[in-house]
mmCIF file of C-alpha atoms and ligand atoms in Angstrom:
data_model
loop_
_atom_site.group_PDB
_atom_site.id
_atom_site.type_symbol
_atom_site.label_atom_id
_atom_site.label_comp_id
_atom_site.label_asym_id
_atom_site.label_seq_id
_atom_site.Cartn_x
_atom_site.Cartn_y
_atom_site.Cartn_z
ATOM 1 C CA MET A 8 -0.013 0.026 0.014
ATOM 2 C CA SER A 9 1.309 3.408 -0.771
ATOM 3 C CA LEU A 10 2.540 5.894 1.750
ATOM 4 C CA VAL A 11 0.044 8.595 2.934
ATOM 5 C CA ASP A 12 2.251 11.589 3.637
ATOM 6 C CA LEU A 13 0.482 14.137 5.742
ATOM 7 C CA ARG A 14 3.584 15.763 7.173
ATOM 8 C CA SER A 15 3.361 18.838 4.996
ATOM 9 C CA ASP A 16 2.122 20.246 1.646
ATOM 10 C CA THR A 17 5.812 20.716 0.813
ATOM 11 C CA VAL A 18 6.142 16.992 -0.062
ATOM 12 C CA THR A 19 4.355 16.995 -3.417
ATOM 13 C CA ARG A 20 6.287 15.711 -6.473
ATOM 14 C CA PRO A 21 6.188 17.742 -9.692
ATOM 15 C CA THR A 22 3.425 16.716 -12.075
ATOM 16 C CA PRO A 23 4.163 15.267 -15.567
ATOM 17 C CA SER A 24 3.209 18.646 -17.095
ATOM 18 C CA MET A 25 5.600 20.441 -14.778
ATOM 19 C CA ARG A 26 8.407 18.071 -15.658
ATOM 20 C CA ARG A 27 7.726 18.593 -19.384
ATOM 21 C CA ALA A 28 7.718 22.368 -18.948
ATOM 22 C CA MET A 29 10.995 22.124 -16.964
ATOM 23 C CA ALA A 30 12.608 20.079 -19.671
ATOM 24 C CA GLU A 31 11.582 22.522 -22.386
ATOM 25 C CA ALA A 32 11.972 25.787 -20.454
ATOM 26 C CA GLU A 33 13.701 28.674 -22.207
ATOM 27 C CA VAL A 34 16.539 29.848 -19.955
ATOM 28 C CA GLY A 35 19.166 32.532 -19.510
ATOM 29 C CA ASP A 36 21.270 33.998 -16.699
ATOM 30 C CA ASP A 37 18.910 35.325 -14.077
ATOM 31 C CA VAL A 38 21.516 37.325 -12.226
ATOM 32 C CA TYR A 39 21.766 39.297 -15.516
ATOM 33 C CA ARG A 40 17.921 39.260 -15.531
ATOM 34 C CA GLU A 41 18.021 37.305 -18.808
ATOM 35 C CA ASP A 42 16.039 34.219 -17.961
ATOM 36 C CA PRO A 43 12.789 34.654 -19.899
ATOM 37 C CA THR A 44 10.919 32.067 -17.907
ATOM 38 C CA VAL A 45 11.822 33.599 -14.569
ATOM 39 C CA ASN A 46 10.855 36.988 -15.944
ATOM 40 C CA ARG A 47 7.536 35.553 -17.106
ATOM 41 C CA LEU A 48 6.853 34.104 -13.663
ATOM 42 C CA GLN A 49 7.711 37.269 -11.858
ATOM 43 C CA ALA A 50 5.576 39.360 -14.185
ATOM 44 C CA ARG A 51 2.661 36.985 -13.817
ATOM 45 C CA ALA A 52 2.949 36.923 -9.995
ATOM 46 C CA ALA A 53 2.997 40.713 -9.926
ATOM 47 C CA GLU A 54 -0.095 40.828 -12.218
ATOM 48 C CA ILE A 55 -2.047 38.295 -10.107
ATOM 49 C CA PHE A 56 -1.219 40.243 -6.892
ATOM 50 C CA ASP A 57 -1.809 43.632 -8.611
ATOM 51 C CA ARG A 58 1.764 44.787 -7.816
ATOM 52 C CA GLU A 59 4.531 46.519 -9.733
ATOM 53 C CA ALA A 60 7.073 43.716 -9.525
ATOM 54 C CA GLY A 61 7.898 40.222 -8.357
ATOM 55 C CA LEU A 62 11.115 38.331 -7.362
ATOM 56 C CA PHE A 63 11.625 34.549 -7.611
ATOM 57 C CA VAL A 64 13.403 33.302 -4.514
ATOM 58 C CA PRO A 65 14.623 29.722 -3.665
ATOM 59 C CA SER A 66 12.577 29.506 -0.452
ATOM 60 C CA GLY A 67 9.843 31.172 1.517
ATOM 61 C CA SER A 68 12.331 31.800 4.286
ATOM 62 C CA MET A 69 14.575 33.729 1.924
ATOM 63 C CA GLY A 70 11.608 35.740 0.685
ATOM 64 C CA ASN A 71 10.496 36.656 4.175
ATOM 65 C CA HIS A 72 13.970 37.451 5.148
ATOM 66 C CA ALA A 73 14.676 39.674 2.198
ATOM 67 C CA ALA A 74 11.513 41.629 3.081
ATOM 68 C CA ILE A 75 12.517 42.026 6.719
ATOM 69 C CA LYS A 76 15.980 43.158 5.721
ATOM 70 C CA VAL A 77 14.632 45.747 3.292
ATOM 71 C CA HIS A 78 11.965 47.144 5.615
ATOM 72 C CA THR A 79 14.094 47.419 8.792
ATOM 73 C CA HIS A 80 17.524 48.403 10.096
ATOM 74 C CA HIS A 81 19.631 47.008 12.890
ATOM 75 C CA GLY A 82 18.286 47.497 16.357
ATOM 76 C CA GLN A 83 14.613 47.652 15.455
ATOM 77 C CA GLU A 84 11.783 45.384 16.549
ATOM 78 C CA VAL A 85 9.616 43.245 14.349
ATOM 79 C CA ILE A 86 6.109 42.534 15.699
ATOM 80 C CA CYS A 87 4.882 39.012 14.844
ATOM 81 C CA GLU A 88 2.565 36.358 16.290
ATOM 82 C CA GLU A 89 4.322 34.083 18.815
ATOM 83 C CA ARG A 90 3.634 30.930 16.711
ATOM 84 C CA SER A 91 4.727 32.629 13.452
ATOM 85 C CA HIS A 92 7.102 30.971 10.986
ATOM 86 C CA ILE A 93 9.476 33.972 10.873
ATOM 87 C CA TYR A 94 9.953 33.756 14.655
ATOM 88 C CA ASN A 95 10.111 29.917 15.126
ATOM 89 C CA TYR A 96 11.247 28.257 11.962
ATOM 90 C CA GLU A 97 13.683 30.552 10.198
ATOM 91 C CA MET A 98 16.919 30.065 12.134
ATOM 92 C CA ALA A 99 16.547 33.353 13.958
ATOM 93 C CA THR A 100 17.460 35.067 10.673
ATOM 94 C CA MET A 101 15.856 38.337 11.637
ATOM 95 C CA ALA A 102 18.310 38.544 14.558
ATOM 96 C CA ALA A 103 21.358 36.993 12.863
ATOM 97 C CA VAL A 104 21.175 38.851 9.578
ATOM 98 C CA SER A 105 18.979 41.902 10.117
ATOM 99 C CA GLY A 106 19.896 42.597 13.778
ATOM 100 C CA CYS A 107 16.204 42.836 14.740
ATOM 101 C CA LEU A 108 14.408 41.732 17.859
ATOM 102 C CA ALA A 109 11.167 39.865 17.541
ATOM 103 C CA ARG A 110 8.438 41.397 19.631
ATOM 104 C CA THR A 111 5.951 38.504 19.801
ATOM 105 C CA VAL A 112 2.229 38.837 20.500
ATOM 106 C CA ARG A 113 -0.340 36.150 20.932
ATOM 107 C CA GLY A 114 -3.449 36.376 18.753
ATOM 108 C CA GLU A 115 -6.522 34.217 19.047
ATOM 109 C CA ASP A 116 -5.999 31.292 16.581
ATOM 110 C CA GLY A 117 -2.792 32.951 15.503
ATOM 111 C CA ILE A 118 -4.580 35.893 13.976
ATOM 112 C CA LEU A 119 -3.351 39.368 14.869
ATOM 113 C CA GLY A 120 -5.730 42.304 14.865
ATOM 114 C CA TRP A 121 -4.761 45.895 15.485
ATOM 115 C CA ASP A 122 -5.888 45.663 19.134
ATOM 116 C CA ASP A 123 -3.375 42.853 19.701
ATOM 117 C CA ILE A 124 -0.585 44.761 17.993
ATOM 118 C CA ALA A 125 -1.087 48.331 19.290
ATOM 119 C CA PRO A 126 0.216 47.687 22.839
ATOM 120 C CA ALA A 127 3.366 46.062 21.400
ATOM 121 C CA LEU A 128 4.158 49.015 19.156
ATOM 122 C CA ARG A 129 7.206 50.977 20.270
ATOM 123 C CA ALA A 130 8.275 54.466 19.283
ATOM 124 C CA MET A 131 11.985 54.872 19.516
ATOM 125 C CA THR A 132 12.832 56.673 22.774
ATOM 126 C CA ALA A 133 15.971 57.151 24.930
ATOM 127 C CA GLU A 134 15.785 53.545 25.991
ATOM 128 C CA ARG A 135 13.482 51.736 23.616
ATOM 129 C CA ALA A 136 14.126 50.388 20.173
ATOM 130 C CA GLY A 137 11.374 51.364 17.721
ATOM 131 C CA THR A 138 9.129 49.029 15.808
ATOM 132 C CA GLY A 139 10.582 48.607 12.307
ATOM 133 C CA LEU A 140 8.056 46.185 10.883
ATOM 134 C CA ILE A 141 4.842 44.311 11.542
ATOM 135 C CA SER A 142 4.622 40.909 9.944
ATOM 136 C CA LEU A 143 1.386 38.893 9.599
ATOM 137 C CA GLU A 144 0.953 35.291 8.505
ATOM 138 C CA ASN A 145 -2.019 34.128 6.419
ATOM 139 C CA THR A 146 -2.900 31.335 6.685
ATOM 140 C CA CYS A 147 -1.402 30.880 10.185
ATOM 141 C CA ASN A 148 0.379 27.505 9.908
ATOM 142 C CA ILE A 149 0.916 26.461 13.504
ATOM 143 C CA ALA A 150 -2.421 27.909 14.531
ATOM 144 C CA GLY A 151 -4.067 25.281 12.281
ATOM 145 C CA GLY A 152 -4.181 27.054 9.005
ATOM 146 C CA ALA A 153 -6.358 29.841 10.411
ATOM 147 C CA VAL A 154 -7.498 32.539 8.003
ATOM 148 C CA THR A 155 -7.190 36.274 8.580
ATOM 149 C CA PRO A 156 -10.236 38.129 7.310
ATOM 150 C CA VAL A 157 -9.678 40.958 4.798
ATOM 151 C CA GLU A 158 -11.032 43.787 7.005
ATOM 152 C CA LEU A 159 -8.853 42.761 9.907
ATOM 153 C CA ALA A 160 -5.678 42.778 7.782
ATOM 154 C CA GLU A 161 -6.594 46.070 6.163
ATOM 155 C CA ARG A 162 -7.116 47.785 9.494
ATOM 156 C CA VAL A 163 -3.647 46.574 10.688
ATOM 157 C CA CYS A 164 -2.130 48.031 7.490
ATOM 158 C CA ASP A 165 -4.040 51.371 7.779
ATOM 159 C CA GLU A 166 -3.174 51.889 11.443
ATOM 160 C CA ALA A 167 0.446 50.870 10.941
ATOM 161 C CA HIS A 168 0.854 53.136 7.871
ATOM 162 C CA ALA A 169 -0.609 56.027 9.787
ATOM 163 C CA ARG A 170 2.302 55.615 12.201
ATOM 164 C CA GLY A 171 4.894 55.087 9.499
ATOM 165 C CA VAL A 172 5.358 51.380 10.091
ATOM 166 C CA PRO A 173 5.408 48.964 7.070
ATOM 167 C CA VAL A 174 3.577 45.644 7.071
ATOM 168 C CA HIS A 175 4.825 42.430 5.512
ATOM 169 C CA LEU A 176 2.659 39.389 4.771
ATOM 170 C CA ASP A 177 4.067 35.961 5.108
ATOM 171 C CA GLY A 178 1.550 34.537 2.629
ATOM 172 C CA ALA A 179 3.165 31.111 2.255
ATOM 173 C CA ARG A 180 -0.398 29.720 1.922
ATOM 174 C CA ILE A 181 -2.254 32.865 0.813
ATOM 175 C CA PHE A 182 -3.971 30.958 -1.997
ATOM 176 C CA ASN A 183 -5.469 28.621 0.670
ATOM 177 C CA ALA A 184 -6.707 31.752 2.523
ATOM 178 C CA ALA A 185 -8.241 33.188 -0.650
ATOM 179 C CA THR A 186 -9.905 29.830 -1.408
ATOM 180 C CA ALA A 187 -11.433 29.702 2.108
ATOM 181 C CA LEU A 188 -12.698 33.284 1.854
ATOM 182 C CA GLY A 189 -13.910 33.011 -1.705
ATOM 183 C CA CYS A 190 -11.915 36.097 -2.736
ATOM 184 C CA THR A 191 -8.768 36.751 -4.807
ATOM 185 C CA VAL A 192 -5.261 36.974 -3.402
ATOM 186 C CA GLY A 193 -5.241 40.578 -4.660
ATOM 187 C CA ASP A 194 -8.227 41.387 -2.469
ATOM 188 C CA LEU A 195 -6.528 39.822 0.544
ATOM 189 C CA THR A 196 -3.134 41.477 0.169
ATOM 190 C CA ARG A 197 -3.655 44.901 -1.398
ATOM 191 C CA LYS A 198 -2.560 47.069 1.507
ATOM 192 C CA PHE A 199 0.542 45.150 2.541
ATOM 193 C CA ASP A 200 3.896 46.686 1.682
ATOM 194 C CA SER A 201 5.274 43.270 0.619
ATOM 195 C CA VAL A 202 3.903 39.748 0.229
ATOM 196 C CA MET A 203 5.714 36.460 0.066
ATOM 197 C CA PHE A 204 3.921 33.381 -1.230
ATOM 198 C CA CYS A 205 5.163 29.819 -1.817
ATOM 199 C CA LEU A 206 4.918 27.911 -5.038
ATOM 200 C CA SER A 207 6.214 24.802 -3.273
ATOM 201 C CA LYS A 208 3.445 24.263 -0.788
ATOM 202 C CA GLY A 209 -0.230 23.683 -1.819
ATOM 203 C CA LEU A 210 0.459 24.907 -5.344
ATOM 204 C CA GLY A 211 2.720 21.871 -5.789
ATOM 205 C CA ALA A 212 5.864 23.270 -7.461
ATOM 206 C CA PRO A 213 9.057 21.501 -6.537
ATOM 207 C CA VAL A 214 10.975 24.613 -5.444
ATOM 208 C CA GLY A 215 10.494 28.311 -4.996
ATOM 209 C CA SER A 216 8.554 31.236 -3.595
ATOM 210 C CA VAL A 217 7.831 34.743 -4.975
ATOM 211 C CA LEU A 218 8.056 38.085 -3.286
ATOM 212 C CA VAL A 219 5.821 40.848 -4.684
ATOM 213 C CA GLY A 220 5.745 44.625 -4.000
ATOM 214 C CA SER A 221 6.681 47.978 -5.497
ATOM 215 C CA LYS A 222 9.420 48.253 -8.101
ATOM 216 C CA GLU A 223 11.625 49.985 -5.573
ATOM 217 C CA PHE A 224 11.089 47.394 -2.935
ATOM 218 C CA ILE A 225 11.776 44.531 -5.302
ATOM 219 C CA GLU A 226 15.027 46.212 -6.513
ATOM 220 C CA SER A 227 16.242 46.328 -2.888
ATOM 221 C CA ALA A 228 15.064 42.781 -2.221
ATOM 222 C CA ARG A 229 16.990 41.565 -5.237
ATOM 223 C CA ARG A 230 20.175 42.852 -3.732
ATOM 224 C CA VAL A 231 19.411 41.143 -0.410
ATOM 225 C CA ARG A 232 18.697 37.906 -2.256
ATOM 226 C CA LYS A 233 22.201 38.088 -3.833
ATOM 227 C CA MET A 234 23.690 38.923 -0.436
ATOM 228 C CA LEU A 235 22.030 35.711 1.034
ATOM 229 C CA GLY A 236 23.375 33.627 -1.843
ATOM 230 C CA GLY A 237 20.093 33.356 -3.663
ATOM 231 C CA GLY A 238 21.081 34.766 -7.036
ATOM 232 C CA MET A 239 20.546 31.810 -9.315
ATOM 233 C CA ARG A 240 21.539 31.365 -12.979
ATOM 234 C CA GLN A 241 19.501 29.322 -15.525
ATOM 235 C CA VAL A 242 16.741 28.972 -13.040
ATOM 236 C CA GLY A 243 14.013 29.076 -15.573
ATOM 237 C CA ILE A 244 13.912 25.278 -15.248
ATOM 238 C CA LEU A 245 12.376 25.859 -11.802
ATOM 239 C CA ALA A 246 10.297 28.867 -12.741
ATOM 240 C CA ALA A 247 8.683 26.806 -15.493
ATOM 241 C CA ALA A 248 7.171 24.447 -12.882
ATOM 242 C CA GLY A 249 6.364 27.501 -10.746
ATOM 243 C CA LEU A 250 4.344 29.050 -13.590
ATOM 244 C CA ILE A 251 2.213 25.920 -13.990
ATOM 245 C CA ALA A 252 1.706 25.797 -10.236
ATOM 246 C CA LEU A 253 0.652 29.448 -10.189
ATOM 247 C CA GLU A 254 -1.783 29.159 -13.148
ATOM 248 C CA GLU A 255 -3.349 25.721 -12.530
ATOM 249 C CA SER A 256 -3.137 24.838 -8.822
ATOM 250 C CA PRO A 257 -5.301 27.431 -7.033
ATOM 251 C CA ALA A 258 -8.411 25.929 -8.672
ATOM 252 C CA ARG A 259 -7.878 22.574 -7.033
ATOM 253 C CA LEU A 260 -7.251 23.749 -3.450
ATOM 254 C CA PRO A 261 -10.898 23.247 -2.456
ATOM 255 C CA GLU A 262 -10.266 19.517 -2.752
ATOM 256 C CA ASP A 263 -7.443 19.739 -0.177
ATOM 257 C CA HIS A 264 -9.712 21.767 2.151
ATOM 258 C CA GLU A 265 -12.479 19.088 1.894
ATOM 259 C CA ASN A 266 -9.990 16.344 2.624
ATOM 260 C CA ALA A 267 -8.799 18.284 5.666
ATOM 261 C CA GLN A 268 -12.441 18.510 6.848
ATOM 262 C CA VAL A 269 -12.767 14.690 6.488
ATOM 263 C CA LEU A 270 -9.632 14.267 8.586
ATOM 264 C CA ALA A 271 -10.814 16.878 11.159
ATOM 265 C CA ARG A 272 -14.266 15.371 11.603
ATOM 266 C CA GLY A 273 -12.929 11.860 11.847
ATOM 267 C CA LEU A 274 -10.210 12.737 14.299
ATOM 268 C CA ALA A 275 -12.641 14.697 16.532
ATOM 269 C CA GLU A 276 -14.592 11.451 17.024
ATOM 270 C CA ILE A 277 -11.613 9.485 18.312
ATOM 271 C CA PRO A 278 -11.535 9.327 22.076
ATOM 272 C CA GLY A 279 -8.573 11.282 23.497
ATOM 273 C CA ILE A 280 -8.194 13.553 20.499
ATOM 274 C CA ARG A 281 -9.352 17.104 20.811
ATOM 275 C CA LEU A 282 -10.002 19.494 18.038
ATOM 276 C CA ASP A 283 -12.808 21.714 16.732
ATOM 277 C CA PRO A 284 -13.493 20.815 13.047
ATOM 278 C CA ALA A 285 -15.296 24.130 12.607
ATOM 279 C CA LYS A 286 -11.890 25.804 12.988
ATOM 280 C CA VAL A 287 -10.303 23.826 10.195
ATOM 281 C CA ARG A 288 -10.923 26.071 7.245
ATOM 282 C CA THR A 289 -7.915 25.265 4.961
ATOM 283 C CA ASN A 290 -5.533 22.310 4.465
ATOM 284 C CA ILE A 291 -3.936 22.124 7.986
ATOM 285 C CA VAL A 292 -5.342 20.048 10.804
ATOM 286 C CA ILE A 293 -3.738 20.539 14.228
ATOM 287 C CA PHE A 294 -5.051 18.478 17.135
ATOM 288 C CA ASP A 295 -4.363 17.851 20.758
ATOM 289 C CA VAL A 296 -3.452 14.274 21.773
ATOM 290 C CA GLN A 297 -2.723 14.884 25.478
ATOM 291 C CA GLU A 298 -5.705 12.791 26.666
ATOM 292 C CA THR A 299 -4.628 9.788 24.606
ATOM 293 C CA GLY A 300 -1.836 9.138 27.062
ATOM 294 C CA ILE A 301 0.718 8.897 24.267
ATOM 295 C CA GLU A 302 3.048 11.620 23.180
ATOM 296 C CA SER A 303 2.604 12.940 19.667
ATOM 297 C CA PHE A 304 6.101 11.832 18.606
ATOM 298 C CA GLU A 305 5.289 8.220 19.631
ATOM 299 C CA ILE A 306 1.967 8.353 17.811
ATOM 300 C CA ALA A 307 3.843 9.559 14.686
ATOM 301 C CA ARG A 308 6.259 6.645 15.063
ATOM 302 C CA ARG A 309 3.426 4.105 15.319
ATOM 303 C CA LEU A 310 1.620 5.692 12.334
ATOM 304 C CA LYS A 311 4.811 5.408 10.306
ATOM 305 C CA GLU A 312 4.900 1.616 10.900
ATOM 306 C CA LYS A 313 1.623 1.600 8.981
ATOM 307 C CA ASP A 314 2.792 3.886 6.192
ATOM 308 C CA ILE A 315 1.055 7.014 7.489
ATOM 309 C CA LEU A 316 3.280 10.011 7.989
ATOM 310 C CA ALA A 317 2.340 12.907 10.246
ATOM 311 C CA ASN A 318 4.375 15.299 12.431
ATOM 312 C CA GLY A 319 4.248 15.929 16.143
ATOM 313 C CA ILE A 320 4.725 19.694 16.679
ATOM 314 C CA SER A 321 4.908 19.487 20.446
ATOM 315 C CA PRO A 322 4.458 16.533 22.819
ATOM 316 C CA ALA A 323 0.773 17.285 23.042
ATOM 317 C CA THR A 324 -0.011 18.350 19.512
ATOM 318 C CA MET A 325 0.096 16.875 16.035
ATOM 319 C CA ARG A 326 -0.317 18.272 12.544
ATOM 320 C CA MET A 327 -1.733 16.766 9.411
ATOM 321 C CA VAL A 328 -1.611 18.666 6.138
ATOM 322 C CA THR A 329 -3.552 17.752 2.948
ATOM 323 C CA HIS A 330 -2.185 18.372 -0.560
ATOM 324 C CA ARG A 331 -2.361 17.134 -4.111
ATOM 325 C CA ASP A 332 -0.536 13.929 -3.427
ATOM 326 C CA VAL A 333 -3.001 12.551 -0.852
ATOM 327 C CA ASP A 334 -6.566 11.659 -1.793
ATOM 328 C CA ARG A 335 -9.768 11.051 0.109
ATOM 329 C CA ALA A 336 -9.035 7.279 0.450
ATOM 330 C CA GLY A 337 -5.595 8.064 1.929
ATOM 331 C CA CYS A 338 -7.196 10.357 4.508
ATOM 332 C CA GLN A 339 -9.691 7.688 5.489
ATOM 333 C CA ARG A 340 -6.883 5.146 5.787
ATOM 334 C CA ALA A 341 -4.980 7.588 8.097
ATOM 335 C CA LEU A 342 -8.111 7.898 10.266
ATOM 336 C CA GLN A 343 -8.535 4.109 10.528
ATOM 337 C CA VAL A 344 -4.873 3.577 11.455
ATOM 338 C CA MET A 345 -5.066 6.371 14.018
ATOM 339 C CA GLU A 346 -8.241 4.849 15.531
ATOM 340 C CA GLY A 347 -6.576 1.419 15.693
ATOM 341 C CA ILE A 348 -3.435 2.748 17.422
ATOM 342 C CA LEU A 349 -5.419 4.676 20.125
ATOM 343 C CA ALA A 350 -7.960 1.855 20.647
ATOM 344 C CA GLY A 351 -5.030 -0.576 21.144
ATOM 345 C CA GLU A 352 -3.506 1.770 23.636
ATOM 346 C CA ARG A 353 -6.794 2.088 25.595
ATOM 347 C CA THR A 354 -7.085 -1.718 25.786
ATOM 348 C CA ARG A 355 -3.451 -2.052 26.890
ATOM 349 C CA THR A 356 -3.788 0.537 29.687
ATOM 350 C CA ALA A 357 -7.185 -0.887 30.824
ATOM 351 C CA VAL A 358 -5.568 -4.348 31.118
ATOM 352 C CA ALA A 359 -2.586 -2.911 33.002
ATOM 353 C CA GLN A 360 -4.960 -1.391 35.559
HETATM 354 C C1 LIG B 12 6.683 26.945 4.704
HETATM 355 C C2 LIG B 12 6.489 28.290 5.264
HETATM 356 C C3 LIG B 12 7.394 29.366 4.925
HETATM 357 C C4 LIG B 12 8.606 29.180 4.001
HETATM 358 O O1 LIG B 12 9.290 28.048 4.240
HETATM 359 P P1 LIG B 12 10.479 27.528 3.278
HETATM 360 O O2 LIG B 12 10.620 26.121 3.725
HETATM 361 O O3 LIG B 12 11.650 28.380 3.650
HETATM 362 O O4 LIG B 12 10.111 27.636 1.861
HETATM 363 C C5 LIG B 12 7.165 30.576 5.429
HETATM 364 N N1 LIG B 12 6.074 30.837 6.181
HETATM 365 C C6 LIG B 12 5.164 29.849 6.487
HETATM 366 C C7 LIG B 12 4.029 30.189 7.327
HETATM 367 C C8 LIG B 12 5.391 28.521 6.031
HETATM 368 O O5 LIG B 12 4.547 27.598 6.393
#
């Protein structure tokens, strides 16, 4: 039986049409801006997001980091949610490279509104570093793929701009957010100063992310990309797959969201697992396993013995992510295996008592 890989939506393999496009891609040296396929991808991304320019970057982390570096200078603070990717999963780059201090705030379901942010905002004084940037994440990964509504994000941008503070969006899964809200990614991101989105997550490309913003911002980000070692050469072979992902994949995201619902509803019925399926609106299912009596990492190990892959994100919580390479039947099999493992554990502990 084939593996059901629910660890992340990064695990998808390129489709046959992506591989064909990669093989046939027209290329040139992108550091000289001469790769026609990269140029097409960047222009198309800018158009879709209604921006002046785009920049292809090797990873979402590099895209986020280029934005942070351009928007801030050393000794400033960056306000972000305490579960955010830029704070937890990017090797402390904002400190190591940009010399910034993360000022974390907790938002309900990972979503930050202006009322959460305002108390954390700092003007530079004799003893306080000023806020250089606010960064939001939509969808919020570790908060279970939660979606930030348009009005909430726009208010954050308006209030921040009124105080001269730029706002970046880590939109790794912004197409999932737009799918959940039934709007366009342009509608969702218009007021942000910069947006990073991933081609290599739900959109299914093998590699790459894109940063979009004003021409001036992208020119600066291009220099930071080079500084970080991300200036690539005949990289049209990757951009070719990215273009297909960008054009074709958003339309199939509802399927991933439906599969995540199947997982969420099934998991919620298993004794010991806690989650609210109504909160699962995109392709990420995060659930609490504390009452099962087994740590998440051990559950993941037992699932793996039965060819189901999922990640523990803390001893008490697990994450399952749906994507193009898992289908409904795979999700149902994951539920059956999970049920079996936890039922076995209940019997074992009942006998032991
Ligand atoms: C995956 C992800 C990124 C970027 O990750 P890379 O692995 O560097 O491409 C950024 N933000 C969020 C919320 C993510 O989930």
